Coordinates of C-alpha atoms in Angstrom, one line a residue:
Chain F
M1 CA 20.8 -3.7 -11.7
G2 CA 17.6 -5.1 -12.4
E3 CA 14.0 -4.7 -11.1
F4 CA 14.9 -7.9 -8.8
E5 CA 18.9 -7.2 -7.7
L6 CA 17.7 -3.7 -6.2
I7 CA 15.2 -5.3 -4.0
R8 CA 18.4 -7.6 -3.2
R9 CA 21.1 -5.9 -2.5
Y10 CA 18.4 -2.6 -0.5
F11 CA 16.1 -4.0 1.3
D12 CA 15.6 -8.1 1.5
R13 CA 17.4 -8.2 4.8
G14 CA 17.1 -12.8 4.6
P15 CA 14.4 -14.9 6.0
A16 CA 11.2 -12.4 7.4
R17 CA 11.1 -12.7 11.5
R18 CA 7.7 -11.8 11.5
A19 CA 7.0 -13.5 8.6
A20 CA 5.7 -16.5 8.2
L21 CA 7.3 -15.8 4.2
G22 CA 8.1 -12.6 4.0
I23 CA 10.2 -11.3 0.9
G24 CA 10.5 -13.0 -2.4
D25 CA 7.2 -14.3 -3.1
D26 CA 3.2 -13.4 -4.7
C27 CA 2.4 -12.6 -1.0
A28 CA 3.8 -12.3 2.4
I29 CA 2.6 -14.7 5.1
L30 CA 1.6 -13.2 8.8
A31 CA 0.9 -15.6 11.2
P32 CA -2.4 -15.0 13.3
P33 CA -1.3 -12.2 16.5
R34 CA -1.3 -13.6 19.3
G35 CA -4.5 -13.8 21.7
M36 CA -7.0 -12.0 20.4
D37 CA -5.0 -9.1 19.0
S38 CA -6.5 -7.7 16.1
L39 CA -4.9 -6.4 12.9
A40 CA -4.4 -3.0 12.6
V41 CA -3.8 -1.6 9.3
S42 CA -2.9 1.7 7.8
S43 CA -1.8 2.6 4.5
D44 CA -0.1 6.1 2.7
M45 CA 0.6 8.0 -0.2
L46 CA 3.6 10.1 -0.5
L47 CA 4.4 12.4 -3.3
V48 CA 7.5 14.4 -3.6
D49 CA 7.1 18.2 -3.3
R50 CA 3.5 16.9 -1.5
H51 CA 5.0 15.8 1.5
F52 CA 9.3 15.6 0.9
F53 CA 11.0 17.7 -1.3
A54 CA 13.1 16.0 -4.5
D55 CA 16.2 17.7 -2.7
D56 CA 15.7 16.4 1.3
P57 CA 17.7 13.7 2.3
P58 CA 16.7 10.2 1.1
E59 CA 17.6 9.0 4.3
S60 CA 15.2 11.3 5.4
I61 CA 12.6 10.5 3.8
G62 CA 13.2 7.3 4.0
H63 CA 12.7 7.9 7.8
K64 CA 9.3 9.8 6.9
C65 CA 8.1 7.4 5.0
L66 CA 7.8 4.7 7.9
A67 CA 7.0 7.9 10.2
V68 CA 3.8 9.0 9.0
N69 CA 2.1 5.9 8.7
L70 CA 3.4 4.1 12.0
S71 CA 2.0 8.0 13.6
D72 CA -1.7 6.1 11.9
L73 CA -0.8 3.3 14.6
A74 CA 0.5 5.5 17.2
A75 CA -3.2 7.2 17.1
C76 CA -5.5 3.5 17.5
G77 CA -3.1 2.6 20.4
A78 CA -1.5 -0.1 18.2
A79 CA 2.0 -1.7 18.4
P80 CA 3.6 -1.9 15.0
L81 CA 4.4 -5.1 13.4
A82 CA 5.6 -4.9 9.9
F83 CA 4.7 -3.1 7.0
T84 CA 4.8 -3.3 2.9
L85 CA 6.9 -1.1 0.6
A86 CA 5.1 0.1 -2.7
L87 CA 7.7 2.4 -4.3
A88 CA 8.1 4.4 -8.0
L89 CA 11.9 5.3 -8.8
P90 CA 12.3 7.6 -11.3
T91 CA 15.4 5.9 -12.0
P92 CA 18.1 2.6 -9.7
D93 CA 19.7 5.3 -8.7
E94 CA 22.2 3.5 -5.9
A95 CA 23.7 6.2 -3.2
W96 CA 19.6 7.1 -3.4
L97 CA 18.5 3.8 -2.7
D98 CA 21.4 2.9 0.1
A99 CA 20.8 6.6 1.9
F100 CA 17.3 6.3 1.2
S101 CA 17.6 1.8 2.5
R102 CA 19.4 3.1 5.4
G103 CA 16.4 6.2 6.6
L104 CA 13.8 3.7 6.6
F105 CA 15.9 1.0 7.9
Q106 CA 16.4 2.6 11.2
I107 CA 13.3 3.7 12.1
A108 CA 12.0 0.1 11.3
D109 CA 14.3 -1.0 13.6
R110 CA 13.7 1.0 16.4
F111 CA 10.0 0.5 16.2
D112 CA 10.3 -3.5 15.7
C113 CA 7.9 -3.0 12.4
E114 CA 10.1 -6.0 9.8
L115 CA 9.1 -5.0 6.5
V116 CA 7.5 -8.2 4.2
G117 CA 6.9 -7.3 0.7
G118 CA 6.1 -4.6 -1.7
D119 CA 6.6 -4.1 -5.3
T120 CA 9.9 -1.8 -7.4
T121 CA 8.8 -0.3 -10.5
R122 CA 9.8 3.0 -13.1
G123 CA 8.2 6.2 -12.9
P124 CA 7.8 9.9 -10.9
L125 CA 9.2 9.2 -7.1
A126 CA 6.0 8.2 -4.7
I127 CA 6.5 5.6 -1.9
S128 CA 3.3 3.7 -0.4
I129 CA 4.0 2.0 2.5
T130 CA 1.2 -0.2 4.3
V131 CA 1.7 -1.1 8.4
F132 CA 0.1 -3.2 9.9
G133 CA 0.5 -3.1 14.1
S134 CA -1.6 -5.2 16.8
V135 CA -4.3 -4.5 19.6
P136 CA -6.0 -6.2 22.1
G137 CA -9.2 -7.1 21.7
D138 CA -11.9 -3.9 21.0
A139 CA -8.9 -1.7 23.1
A140 CA -8.0 0.4 19.8
L141 CA -8.5 4.2 19.9
R142 CA -10.9 5.2 18.3
R143 CA -11.9 9.0 16.5
D144 CA -16.0 8.5 17.6
R145 CA -16.1 7.6 21.5
A146 CA -14.9 11.8 22.7
Q147 CA -17.5 12.9 25.4
P148 CA -18.7 16.0 26.7
G149 CA -16.4 17.0 29.2
D150 CA -13.8 15.4 28.7
D151 CA -10.5 17.8 28.2
V152 CA -9.1 18.2 24.3
W153 CA -5.2 17.4 25.1
V154 CA -2.2 17.6 22.0
S155 CA 1.4 15.9 22.0
G156 CA 4.6 18.0 21.7
T157 CA 4.4 21.9 18.8
F158 CA 2.7 22.7 16.8
G159 CA 3.0 24.5 13.9
G160 CA 6.7 25.1 13.0
P161 CA 6.5 22.1 9.5
A162 CA 4.0 23.9 8.9
W163 CA 6.2 26.9 8.5
A164 CA 9.7 26.0 6.9
V165 CA 7.6 24.7 4.5
Q166 CA 6.7 27.3 3.4
E167 CA 10.2 29.6 3.6
I168 CA 11.4 26.4 1.5
R169 CA 9.1 27.3 -1.0
A170 CA 9.8 30.5 -0.8
G171 CA 13.5 29.9 -0.9
R172 CA 14.9 30.2 2.5
R173 CA 15.7 26.6 3.2
S174 CA 19.0 27.4 3.5
G175 CA 18.3 30.2 6.9
L176 CA 16.2 27.4 8.4
P177 CA 17.4 26.5 12.1
V178 CA 18.4 22.8 11.9
A179 CA 16.2 21.3 14.3
L180 CA 13.1 23.9 12.6
L181 CA 14.1 21.2 8.9
D182 CA 14.8 18.0 11.1
R183 CA 11.0 18.2 12.4
L184 CA 9.7 18.7 9.1
T185 CA 12.0 16.1 7.4
R186 CA 12.0 13.5 10.1
P187 CA 9.0 13.4 12.5
Q188 CA 9.1 11.6 15.5
P189 CA 5.8 9.1 15.3
R190 CA 3.7 9.4 19.0
V191 CA 3.9 5.2 19.2
E192 CA 5.0 4.5 23.4
L193 CA 2.4 6.8 23.7
G194 CA -0.6 6.2 21.6
L195 CA -0.1 2.2 23.6
A196 CA -0.5 4.2 27.0
L197 CA -3.1 5.8 25.7
R198 CA -5.2 3.3 24.7
H199 CA -6.8 2.9 27.9
L200 CA -6.2 7.2 29.2
A201 CA -8.0 8.3 26.4
S202 CA -11.9 8.5 24.6
A203 CA -10.8 9.0 21.6
A204 CA -7.4 9.9 19.4
I205 CA -6.2 11.1 16.4
D206 CA -2.7 11.5 14.5
V207 CA -2.2 15.7 13.2
S208 CA -0.9 15.2 9.4
D209 CA -3.3 18.1 8.1
G210 CA -3.7 20.7 10.7
L211 CA -5.1 20.4 13.9
L212 CA -8.3 22.2 13.8
G213 CA -9.3 19.5 10.8
D214 CA -8.3 16.9 12.3
L215 CA -10.0 17.3 15.5
G216 CA -12.7 18.7 13.5
H217 CA -12.8 14.4 12.5
I218 CA -13.5 13.6 16.0
A219 CA -16.2 15.8 16.7
E220 CA -18.0 15.2 14.0
R221 CA -17.5 11.2 14.5
S222 CA -18.1 11.8 18.1
R223 CA -21.2 13.7 17.7
V224 CA -19.9 16.8 19.8
G225 CA -18.6 19.9 20.1
M226 CA -15.4 21.9 21.2
T227 CA -14.4 24.6 22.9
L228 CA -10.6 24.7 22.5
R229 CA -7.9 27.7 23.9
A230 CA -6.4 29.6 21.3
D231 CA -2.8 30.4 22.8
S232 CA -2.8 27.1 24.8
V233 CA -1.3 25.5 21.6
P234 CA 2.5 25.6 22.3
V235 CA 4.5 26.3 18.8
D236 CA 8.2 26.1 18.0
A237 CA 10.2 28.6 18.4
P238 CA 10.8 29.9 15.9
V239 CA 6.6 30.3 15.3
A240 CA 6.0 31.7 18.9
A241 CA 8.1 35.1 17.6
L242 CA 5.1 35.8 14.5
D243 CA 2.9 37.7 14.2
D244 CA -0.9 36.6 15.7
P245 CA -2.4 35.7 13.0
I246 CA 0.1 33.5 11.4
R247 CA 1.3 31.8 14.7
L248 CA -2.3 30.7 15.1
A249 CA -2.7 29.7 11.3
C250 CA 1.0 27.9 11.8
A251 CA -0.3 26.7 14.9
W252 CA -4.3 25.8 14.1
S253 CA -4.5 24.7 10.0
G254 CA -0.1 23.8 10.0
G255 CA 0.1 20.4 9.0
D256 CA 3.3 17.2 9.1
V257 CA 3.1 17.6 12.3
Y258 CA 2.5 13.9 13.6
E259 CA 1.7 14.5 16.9
L260 CA -0.9 13.6 18.7
A261 CA -4.7 15.3 19.6
F262 CA -6.7 12.8 21.8
C263 CA -9.6 13.8 24.3
A264 CA -9.8 11.9 27.9
A265 CA -11.8 12.5 30.9
V266 CA -11.2 14.9 33.6
E267 CA -9.8 12.1 35.9
N268 CA -6.8 10.8 33.8
R269 CA -5.5 14.3 34.1
A270 CA -2.8 13.1 36.3
A271 CA -2.2 10.2 34.7
I272 CA -2.0 11.5 31.8
D273 CA 0.6 14.1 33.3
A274 CA 2.3 11.0 34.7
L275 CA 3.0 10.1 31.0
S276 CA 4.6 13.8 30.1
A277 CA 7.4 12.6 32.1
R278 CA 7.7 9.1 32.1
F279 CA 7.7 9.9 28.0
G280 CA 9.7 13.3 28.2
I281 CA 7.3 14.8 25.8
A282 CA 5.1 17.6 26.7
L283 CA 1.4 17.2 27.2
T284 CA -0.6 19.9 27.1
R285 CA -4.9 20.7 28.3
I286 CA -5.6 22.8 25.2
G287 CA -9.6 23.2 25.7
S288 CA -13.2 20.8 25.8
V289 CA -15.5 18.4 24.2
E290 CA -19.0 19.9 25.0
A291 CA -22.2 18.7 23.5
G292 CA -23.4 20.1 21.2
E293 CA -21.3 20.6 17.6
G294 CA -18.5 22.6 15.8
I295 CA -14.9 23.7 17.3
R296 CA -14.9 27.1 18.8
V297 CA -11.5 28.7 19.0
V298 CA -11.4 31.4 21.6
D299 CA -9.8 33.8 22.7
A300 CA -8.1 34.7 26.3
R301 CA -11.6 37.4 26.0
G302 CA -13.6 34.2 25.6
L303 CA -14.4 35.4 22.3
T304 CA -14.4 33.3 19.5
L305 CA -12.2 33.4 16.7
G306 CA -13.0 33.4 12.6
G307 CA -10.9 33.1 9.6
L308 CA -9.1 29.6 11.4
P309 CA -8.0 27.7 8.1
R310 CA -9.2 23.9 9.4
S311 CA -6.2 22.5 7.2
H312 CA -4.1 21.3 4.6
D313 CA -7.3 19.5 2.0
H314 CA -4.6 17.8 -0.3
F315 CA -7.7 18.0 -3.0
G316 CA -9.3 22.0 -1.5
S317 CA -8.4 24.7 -3.1
Chain D
M1 CA -14.4 18.7 -4.3
G2 CA -12.7 18.3 -0.9
E3 CA -10.1 15.3 -0.3
F4 CA -12.8 13.8 2.4
E5 CA -16.0 14.5 0.5
L6 CA -13.5 12.7 -2.9
I7 CA -13.8 9.7 0.0
R8 CA -17.2 9.8 0.7
R9 CA -18.7 9.8 -2.8
Y10 CA -16.7 7.7 -4.1
F11 CA -15.3 4.8 -2.0
D12 CA -17.2 4.5 1.4
R13 CA -19.3 2.1 1.4
G14 CA -20.9 2.1 4.8
P15 CA -19.9 0.5 7.8
A16 CA -18.0 -1.6 7.0
R17 CA -18.2 -5.8 7.4
R18 CA -15.1 -7.1 7.9
A19 CA -13.3 -4.2 9.7
A20 CA -14.1 -4.1 13.1
L21 CA -13.1 -0.7 11.9
G22 CA -13.0 -0.1 8.5
I23 CA -13.0 4.1 6.5
G24 CA -13.1 7.0 8.5
D25 CA -9.7 6.7 11.1
D26 CA -6.9 6.2 11.9
C27 CA -6.3 3.2 10.6
A28 CA -8.4 -0.4 9.8
I29 CA -9.4 -2.5 11.7
L30 CA -9.2 -6.2 11.4
A31 CA -10.7 -9.2 13.6
P32 CA -8.4 -11.7 13.5
P33 CA -9.1 -14.4 10.8
R34 CA -10.6 -17.2 12.4
G35 CA -9.6 -20.3 13.8
M36 CA -5.8 -20.6 12.3
D37 CA -5.5 -19.0 9.7
S38 CA -2.5 -16.7 8.5
L39 CA -2.7 -12.8 6.5
A40 CA -1.4 -13.3 2.9
V41 CA -0.6 -9.7 2.5
S42 CA 0.8 -8.3 -1.1
S43 CA 1.2 -4.6 -2.3
D44 CA 0.9 -3.5 -5.8
M45 CA 1.6 -0.1 -7.3
L46 CA 0.1 0.3 -10.8
L47 CA 1.2 4.1 -13.0
V48 CA 0.3 4.8 -16.0
D49 CA 2.2 4.0 -19.1
R50 CA 3.3 1.3 -17.6
H51 CA 0.3 -0.5 -16.3
F52 CA -2.0 1.1 -17.8
F53 CA -2.2 3.9 -20.8
A54 CA -4.0 7.7 -19.6
D55 CA -6.8 6.7 -22.2
D56 CA -7.6 3.6 -20.6
P57 CA -11.7 3.3 -19.8
P58 CA -10.6 4.6 -16.6
E59 CA -13.5 1.7 -15.1
S60 CA -10.5 -1.4 -16.4
I61 CA -8.4 0.8 -15.1
G62 CA -10.5 0.3 -11.8
H63 CA -10.5 -3.4 -11.9
K64 CA -6.9 -3.7 -12.6
C65 CA -5.7 -2.2 -10.4
L66 CA -7.2 -4.4 -8.1
A67 CA -7.3 -7.7 -10.6
V68 CA -3.5 -7.7 -10.8
N69 CA -3.7 -8.4 -6.3
L70 CA -6.2 -9.8 -6.4
S71 CA -3.3 -12.3 -8.7
D72 CA -1.3 -12.3 -5.9
L73 CA -3.3 -14.1 -3.4
A74 CA -4.4 -16.5 -5.9
A75 CA -0.2 -17.1 -6.9
C76 CA -0.5 -17.9 -2.2
G77 CA -3.8 -19.6 -2.6
A78 CA -5.3 -16.9 -0.5
A79 CA -9.4 -15.9 0.2
P80 CA -9.6 -12.5 -0.2
L81 CA -10.4 -10.6 2.6
A82 CA -10.1 -7.0 2.9
F83 CA -7.9 -3.7 1.1
T84 CA -6.4 -0.6 1.5
L85 CA -6.2 1.9 -1.1
A86 CA -3.7 4.6 -2.4
L87 CA -4.7 7.4 -5.0
A88 CA -2.1 9.4 -6.0
L89 CA -4.6 11.9 -9.0
P90 CA -4.1 14.6 -11.0
T91 CA -7.5 16.4 -10.7
P92 CA -10.4 15.1 -8.9
D93 CA -12.3 14.6 -12.3
E94 CA -15.6 13.0 -11.5
A95 CA -16.9 11.6 -14.3
W96 CA -13.3 9.9 -14.5
L97 CA -13.8 8.4 -10.1
D98 CA -17.2 7.3 -10.7
A99 CA -16.4 5.1 -13.9
F100 CA -12.5 4.1 -11.9
S101 CA -14.9 3.4 -8.6
R102 CA -17.1 1.3 -10.2
G103 CA -15.2 -1.1 -11.6
L104 CA -13.2 -2.0 -8.6
F105 CA -15.9 -2.3 -6.7
Q106 CA -17.6 -5.0 -8.9
I107 CA -14.2 -6.8 -8.8
A108 CA -14.0 -6.8 -5.1
D109 CA -17.3 -7.6 -5.0
R110 CA -17.0 -10.8 -7.3
F111 CA -14.1 -11.5 -4.9
D112 CA -16.2 -10.6 -1.6
C113 CA -13.0 -8.4 -1.4
E114 CA -14.2 -5.3 1.4
L115 CA -11.9 -1.9 1.0
V116 CA -10.7 -1.3 4.8
G117 CA -9.2 2.0 4.5
G118 CA -6.8 4.0 2.2
D119 CA -5.1 7.7 1.7
T120 CA -5.6 10.2 -1.5
T121 CA -3.6 13.2 -2.8
R122 CA -2.9 15.4 -5.4
G123 CA -0.6 13.9 -7.7
P124 CA 0.9 12.3 -11.1
L125 CA -1.5 9.1 -11.6
A126 CA -0.2 6.7 -9.5
I127 CA -2.6 3.9 -7.8
S128 CA -1.2 2.0 -4.7
I129 CA -3.1 -1.3 -3.5
T130 CA -2.8 -3.5 -0.6
V131 CA -4.2 -6.8 -0.5
F132 CA -5.4 -8.8 2.5
G133 CA -6.5 -12.8 2.0
S134 CA -6.3 -15.2 4.7
V135 CA -4.9 -19.0 4.1
P136 CA -5.3 -21.9 7.2
G137 CA -2.7 -22.8 8.8
D138 CA 0.7 -23.4 6.7
A139 CA -1.5 -23.9 4.0
A140 CA 0.1 -21.0 1.7
L141 CA 1.0 -21.6 -2.2
R142 CA 4.2 -20.8 -2.4
R143 CA 7.7 -21.0 -4.3
D144 CA 10.4 -23.1 -2.7
R145 CA 8.2 -26.3 -2.7
A146 CA 8.7 -27.7 -6.4
Q147 CA 10.0 -31.0 -6.5
P148 CA 12.4 -32.9 -8.9
G149 CA 9.8 -34.9 -11.7
D150 CA 6.8 -32.6 -11.1
D151 CA 4.9 -31.7 -13.9
V152 CA 5.1 -27.8 -15.1
W153 CA 1.4 -26.0 -15.8
V154 CA 0.3 -23.0 -16.6
S155 CA -4.1 -21.9 -16.5
G156 CA -5.3 -19.9 -20.2
T157 CA -3.2 -18.9 -22.9
F158 CA -0.5 -16.4 -22.9
G159 CA 1.6 -13.5 -25.4
G160 CA -2.3 -11.1 -26.1
P161 CA -1.7 -8.9 -23.9
A162 CA 2.2 -8.2 -25.0
W163 CA 1.4 -8.1 -28.9
A164 CA -1.3 -5.6 -27.2
V165 CA 0.9 -3.4 -25.9
Q166 CA 3.8 -3.6 -28.8
E167 CA 0.6 -2.3 -30.9
I168 CA -1.0 0.7 -29.2
R169 CA 2.7 2.0 -28.4
A170 CA 3.0 1.7 -31.6
G171 CA -0.5 3.4 -32.5
R172 CA -2.3 1.1 -33.2
R173 CA -5.0 0.4 -30.4
S174 CA -7.9 0.9 -32.4
G175 CA -7.3 -2.2 -34.8
L176 CA -7.1 -4.1 -32.0
P177 CA -9.6 -7.0 -31.3
V178 CA -12.4 -6.6 -28.6
A179 CA -11.1 -9.5 -26.9
L180 CA -7.9 -8.9 -27.3
L181 CA -7.6 -5.3 -25.8
D182 CA -10.4 -6.1 -22.8
R183 CA -7.4 -9.6 -22.0
L184 CA -4.8 -6.6 -21.9
T185 CA -7.3 -4.0 -19.4
R186 CA -9.5 -6.6 -17.7
P187 CA -7.4 -9.5 -17.1
Q188 CA -9.1 -12.3 -14.4
P189 CA -7.1 -13.5 -11.4
R190 CA -7.6 -16.9 -11.1
V191 CA -8.9 -16.9 -7.3
E192 CA -10.5 -19.9 -7.1
L193 CA -7.8 -21.9 -9.1
G194 CA -5.6 -21.0 -6.2
L195 CA -7.3 -22.0 -3.8
A196 CA -8.5 -25.2 -5.6
L197 CA -4.4 -25.9 -6.1
R198 CA -3.6 -25.9 -1.8
H199 CA -3.4 -29.0 -1.8
L200 CA -2.4 -30.2 -5.1
A201 CA 1.0 -27.5 -6.2
S202 CA 4.4 -28.3 -5.1
A203 CA 4.6 -23.5 -6.4
A204 CA 3.2 -21.6 -7.6
I205 CA 3.3 -17.8 -9.2
D206 CA 1.5 -15.8 -10.9
V207 CA 2.9 -14.3 -14.6
S208 CA 3.1 -10.7 -13.9
D209 CA 6.6 -9.3 -15.5
G210 CA 6.7 -12.4 -18.2
L211 CA 6.6 -16.6 -17.7
L212 CA 10.3 -17.0 -18.1
G213 CA 10.9 -15.3 -15.3
D214 CA 8.8 -15.9 -13.2
L215 CA 9.2 -19.5 -13.8
G216 CA 12.3 -18.4 -13.1
H217 CA 11.4 -17.7 -9.8
I218 CA 10.2 -20.9 -8.9
A219 CA 14.0 -22.8 -9.6
E220 CA 15.9 -20.1 -8.1
R221 CA 14.0 -20.8 -4.8
S222 CA 12.8 -24.4 -4.8
R223 CA 17.1 -25.0 -5.8
V224 CA 15.2 -27.4 -9.0
G225 CA 16.2 -26.5 -13.3
M226 CA 13.2 -26.8 -15.5
T227 CA 13.0 -28.5 -19.0
L228 CA 10.4 -26.6 -21.1
R229 CA 8.4 -27.5 -24.0
A230 CA 8.8 -24.8 -26.6
D231 CA 5.1 -24.7 -28.3
S232 CA 3.7 -26.4 -25.0
V233 CA 2.5 -23.1 -24.1
P234 CA -0.5 -22.3 -26.0
V235 CA -1.2 -18.1 -26.8
D236 CA -3.7 -16.1 -27.6
A237 CA -5.4 -16.0 -30.9
P238 CA -3.6 -13.1 -32.5
V239 CA 0.1 -14.1 -31.3
A240 CA -0.8 -17.2 -32.5
A241 CA -0.8 -16.3 -36.7
L242 CA 2.2 -14.1 -36.0
D243 CA 5.7 -15.6 -37.2
D244 CA 8.1 -17.8 -34.3
P245 CA 10.6 -15.4 -32.7
I246 CA 8.0 -13.1 -32.1
R247 CA 5.3 -15.4 -30.7
L248 CA 7.4 -17.5 -29.2
A249 CA 9.1 -13.6 -27.3
C250 CA 5.2 -12.8 -26.8
A251 CA 4.4 -16.6 -25.3
W252 CA 7.7 -16.9 -22.7
S253 CA 8.8 -13.2 -22.3
G254 CA 5.6 -11.0 -22.2
G255 CA 4.1 -9.5 -19.4
D256 CA 0.7 -8.7 -18.3
V257 CA -0.6 -11.8 -18.0
Y258 CA -2.2 -12.8 -14.2
E259 CA -2.2 -16.4 -15.2
L260 CA -0.7 -18.7 -12.7
A261 CA 2.5 -21.4 -13.2
F262 CA 2.7 -23.9 -11.0
C263 CA 4.5 -27.3 -10.2
A264 CA 2.4 -30.7 -9.4
A265 CA 3.5 -34.1 -8.9
V266 CA 2.6 -36.5 -11.9
E267 CA 0.1 -38.2 -9.6
N268 CA -2.1 -35.5 -9.6
R269 CA -2.6 -35.0 -13.4
A270 CA -6.0 -35.9 -13.4
A271 CA -7.4 -34.2 -10.8
I272 CA -5.9 -30.9 -12.1
D273 CA -7.4 -31.7 -15.3
A274 CA -10.8 -32.2 -13.4
L275 CA -10.0 -28.6 -12.1
S276 CA -9.6 -27.6 -16.0
A277 CA -13.4 -28.9 -16.9
R278 CA -14.4 -27.4 -13.3
F279 CA -13.7 -23.5 -13.8
G280 CA -14.0 -23.7 -17.7
I281 CA -9.7 -22.8 -17.3
A282 CA -7.6 -24.7 -19.9
L283 CA -4.9 -26.3 -17.7
T284 CA -2.0 -26.9 -19.5
R285 CA 1.6 -29.5 -18.7
I286 CA 4.8 -27.5 -20.4
G287 CA 7.4 -29.6 -18.9
S288 CA 8.7 -30.6 -16.4
V289 CA 11.0 -29.9 -12.7
E290 CA 14.1 -32.1 -13.0
A291 CA 17.3 -31.6 -10.4
G292 CA 20.1 -28.9 -11.2
E293 CA 19.6 -25.3 -11.9
G294 CA 18.6 -23.5 -14.8
I295 CA 15.5 -23.5 -17.4
R296 CA 15.3 -24.9 -21.1
V297 CA 13.4 -24.1 -23.6
V298 CA 13.7 -26.7 -26.5
D299 CA 11.7 -26.6 -29.3
A300 CA 10.2 -30.1 -31.2
R301 CA 13.6 -32.2 -32.0
G302 CA 14.6 -31.1 -28.3
L303 CA 17.5 -29.0 -29.1
T304 CA 17.8 -26.3 -26.9
L305 CA 16.1 -22.9 -27.8
G306 CA 19.0 -19.3 -26.6
G307 CA 17.3 -15.9 -27.4
L308 CA 14.1 -15.7 -25.0
P309 CA 14.5 -12.7 -22.9
R310 CA 12.6 -14.2 -19.5
S311 CA 10.9 -11.5 -19.0
H312 CA 9.8 -7.3 -18.7
D313 CA 12.0 -6.0 -16.4
H314 CA 11.2 -2.5 -14.2
F315 CA 14.9 -1.3 -15.2
G316 CA 16.5 -3.2 -17.2
S317 CA 17.6 -1.8 -20.1

């Protein structure tokens, strides 16, 4: 099977709907978004042993590589439009490609996000996706608009994926609950929530590296500080049973979460609680934004906790 | 040096000019192109030992990874706007990053193409770029509009890069002429030519895999055939001195060329010759488009040559 046959068989699904010109030319041509919409663009590269394991089901690798990119659109309040896929593969393994493309298109279809182009080449498995979304005018959710007095919120639960990675690395994959493995390998991007938060949140980010580090980006770019309550972050079931230091580290520093962390004015509390009911996603207040700088995590007695790493840093120690 | 410091130091060049929101948020936000322009999008992933060698100067790796993407815009007649960069690096080597980013931004600046976002992670060296360009209305050059009777043209010269790769693989890098090495490691995308061909060419492609294979894409998508003259393709100096079979294989099947191959009506010959003078790029007629299908390469006596491989196929034998 050659490169073009591979593309035809697994990735070309006929005439483009959204692009004026889709797969099979030098570029995809995207018509200008309707009205005065702006285009949101994000790129993420996923590598084996960093973002997924070689023995993960290829279907969930296909799911995850688009999910993490859709999560960036969610954090900007952008509606998914299209994506490109650059894929390096050691061999054109048909069973792998079949399952990978099935997982990829399942989530692509769910969020109406069309594959419009890309590139395949032979090499160590690497998957690079660039995703496009639309945002009306200047309604994008950004990192730099948090205001002192805002509440700090998170969607969903934390800590499970980091704990799962640790268990897998220690050779205990088979003992992991299916739901926890699913949480790691099939993250659910909060696209609808991001769209609904456009006019409610002052700043937002998706938690990919770790809650503390990612909230740190909002604090730095908004030039504010935050005080957060240590035990306010909802954690996944197996993590809740762990001892204090490891539980807190999973919750606050664990990556691969793909939930949204966002800031919002106090008067929007009821509207945000209503979104929680509407989407069936836990939305939890975990602290507040303050004038100043830096992020403090305090325990039940109001004492500052030290020693929590900010997050996973790909080039850090 | 951590991931964010790495981005800040080598890739963040201050407030975005072209994007409403640039590096440092979840997505880049691109304002809608002016007027009724469409957006051309292309992604290419470059891997060590496939698209460049580990001991290539990092400055030319930076150049080449954007150049090959700009070449796709050229083939569509699109004007460069912006790009994203996803970069996997084994270690954050400062000297390497310094030279790589210098080479990258030199060509980015030359074509006024702004880095608006991306991703860095630790892994085997892999570089994935998605590039954005603008095309007015439906003026994009495509592969599927060649007409019987059209001339087939190529820009520049062929064969040198394929010959250089072969020599390097055989351990004879030091003996290569500098100009030939430059031809391989610092390809010049034909962006201005692509823009000028918008209303002159009926179909175009950039030659990345091999002339015969890439013209085959035009023929297939336009549902036409072509007859091409074997010795009409201008070849790079060292290739011209080689014997027939290897010279012809380099010229017709050699990849990494990044010249344009295009079809144009006979009445546009003078206008295209004028472009050659204007840009100082050889533009050569190598054959013609016919009704039917398939590509024939004929020798001076009009006899069909067999045995020429179509191109380099990343997953072929």
